[in-house]
Amino acid sequence: MPETFALNGATLGIFLLVTVAMGGSAAWMTGSGMARGWRPFWHCALALLLIAGVTRFLHYALFEGTLLSGPAYAVDAVVVLAVGAFAYRFTRAGQMTRQYAWLYERTGPLSWRDRPAAP
């Protein structure tokens, strides 16, 4: 039975394996590592765009996908940037609330706020 999803010849299974699993895990490690190193987010974004290029190459080299395809690269980049940005912000929120516990408190997985002044 043929699969119904195809983006430039990539089936859903290949997309999930290469872009989501492999590219997403590399993006998570990159985003988290950049945050732990106190790098600005734009450094992370540049690295994530390179990872999106690597995922496009893996589609080409392993599964005979299209190498130079703008729409396919855009889809890979959106997935990788979303995962990497989430990891960056998640790690940064933890850093801020652990290292500066007297100044900030965590308000969610991606956010923090100033601690209220003591009376």
mmCIF file with all atom_site columns, C-alpha atoms in Angstrom, residues 18-19 23-24 26-27 45-59 67 69 72-81:
data_model
loop_
_atom_site.group_PDB
_atom_site.id
_atom_site.type_symbol
_atom_site.label_atom_id
_atom_site.label_alt_id
_atom_site.label_comp_id
_atom_site.label_asym_id
_atom_site.label_entity_id
_atom_site.label_seq_id
_atom_site.pdbx_PDB_ins_code
_atom_site.Cartn_x
_atom_site.Cartn_y
_atom_site.Cartn_z
_atom_site.occupancy
_atom_site.B_iso_or_equiv
_atom_site.pdbx_formal_charge
_atom_site.auth_seq_id
_atom_site.auth_comp_id
_atom_site.auth_asym_id
_atom_site.auth_atom_id
_atom_site.pdbx_PDB_model_num
ATOM 1  C CA . VAL A 1 18 ? 15.471 11.797 9.154  1.00 0.00 ? 18 VAL A CA 1
ATOM 2  C CA . THR A 1 19 ? 13.920 15.185 9.870  1.00 0.00 ? 19 THR A CA 1
ATOM 3  C CA . GLY A 1 23 ? 17.402 16.323 12.856 1.00 0.00 ? 23 GLY A CA 1
ATOM 4  C CA . GLY A 1 24 ? 15.238 16.967 15.912 1.00 0.00 ? 24 GLY A CA 1
ATOM 5  C CA . ALA A 1 26 ? 20.581 17.122 16.837 1.00 0.00 ? 26 ALA A CA 1
ATOM 6  C CA . ALA A 1 27 ? 18.575 20.343 17.144 1.00 0.00 ? 27 ALA A CA 1
ATOM 7  C CA . ALA A 1 45 ? 19.686 29.761 14.847 1.00 0.00 ? 45 ALA A CA 1
ATOM 8  C CA . LEU A 1 46 ? 22.676 29.706 12.477 1.00 0.00 ? 46 LEU A CA 1
ATOM 9  C CA . ALA A 1 47 ? 23.729 26.272 13.720 1.00 0.00 ? 47 ALA A CA 1
ATOM 10 C CA . LEU A 1 48 ? 20.160 25.001 13.369 1.00 0.00 ? 48 LEU A CA 1
ATOM 11 C CA . LEU A 1 49 ? 19.977 26.188 9.766  1.00 0.00 ? 49 LEU A CA 1
ATOM 12 C CA . LEU A 1 50 ? 23.119 24.171 9.076  1.00 0.00 ? 50 LEU A CA 1
ATOM 13 C CA . ILE A 1 51 ? 21.514 21.124 10.706 1.00 0.00 ? 51 ILE A CA 1
ATOM 14 C CA . ALA A 1 52 ? 18.525 21.592 8.395  1.00 0.00 ? 52 ALA A CA 1
ATOM 15 C CA . GLY A 1 53 ? 20.972 21.443 5.486  1.00 0.00 ? 53 GLY A CA 1
ATOM 16 C CA . VAL A 1 54 ? 22.434 18.236 6.858  1.00 0.00 ? 54 VAL A CA 1
ATOM 17 C CA . THR A 1 55 ? 18.985 16.663 7.110  1.00 0.00 ? 55 THR A CA 1
ATOM 18 C CA . ARG A 1 56 ? 18.334 17.643 3.484  1.00 0.00 ? 56 ARG A CA 1
ATOM 19 C CA . PHE A 1 57 ? 21.633 15.972 2.534  1.00 0.00 ? 57 PHE A CA 1
ATOM 20 C CA . LEU A 1 58 ? 20.648 12.812 4.451  1.00 0.00 ? 58 LEU A CA 1
ATOM 21 C CA . HIS A 1 59 ? 17.373 12.658 2.533  1.00 0.00 ? 59 HIS A CA 1
ATOM 22 C CA . LEU A 1 67 ? 19.092 17.790 -2.525 1.00 0.00 ? 67 LEU A CA 1
ATOM 23 C CA . SER A 1 69 ? 14.789 21.881 -2.990 1.00 0.00 ? 69 SER A CA 1
ATOM 24 C CA . ALA A 1 72 ? 11.828 20.688 1.322  1.00 0.00 ? 72 ALA A CA 1
ATOM 25 C CA . TYR A 1 73 ? 14.620 22.665 3.007  1.00 0.00 ? 73 TYR A CA 1
ATOM 26 C CA . ALA A 1 74 ? 12.027 25.064 4.419  1.00 0.00 ? 74 ALA A CA 1
ATOM 27 C CA . VAL A 1 75 ? 10.070 22.189 5.981  1.00 0.00 ? 75 VAL A CA 1
ATOM 28 C CA . ASP A 1 76 ? 13.261 20.703 7.451  1.00 0.00 ? 76 ASP A CA 1
ATOM 29 C CA . ALA A 1 77 ? 14.314 24.126 8.733  1.00 0.00 ? 77 ALA A CA 1
ATOM 30 C CA . VAL A 1 78 ? 10.948 24.801 10.386 1.00 0.00 ? 78 VAL A CA 1
ATOM 31 C CA . VAL A 1 79 ? 11.037 21.477 12.244 1.00 0.00 ? 79 VAL A CA 1
ATOM 32 C CA . VAL A 1 80 ? 14.674 21.831 13.296 1.00 0.00 ? 80 VAL A CA 1
ATOM 33 C CA . LEU A 1 81 ? 14.294 25.485 14.326 1.00 0.00 ? 81 LEU A CA 1
#
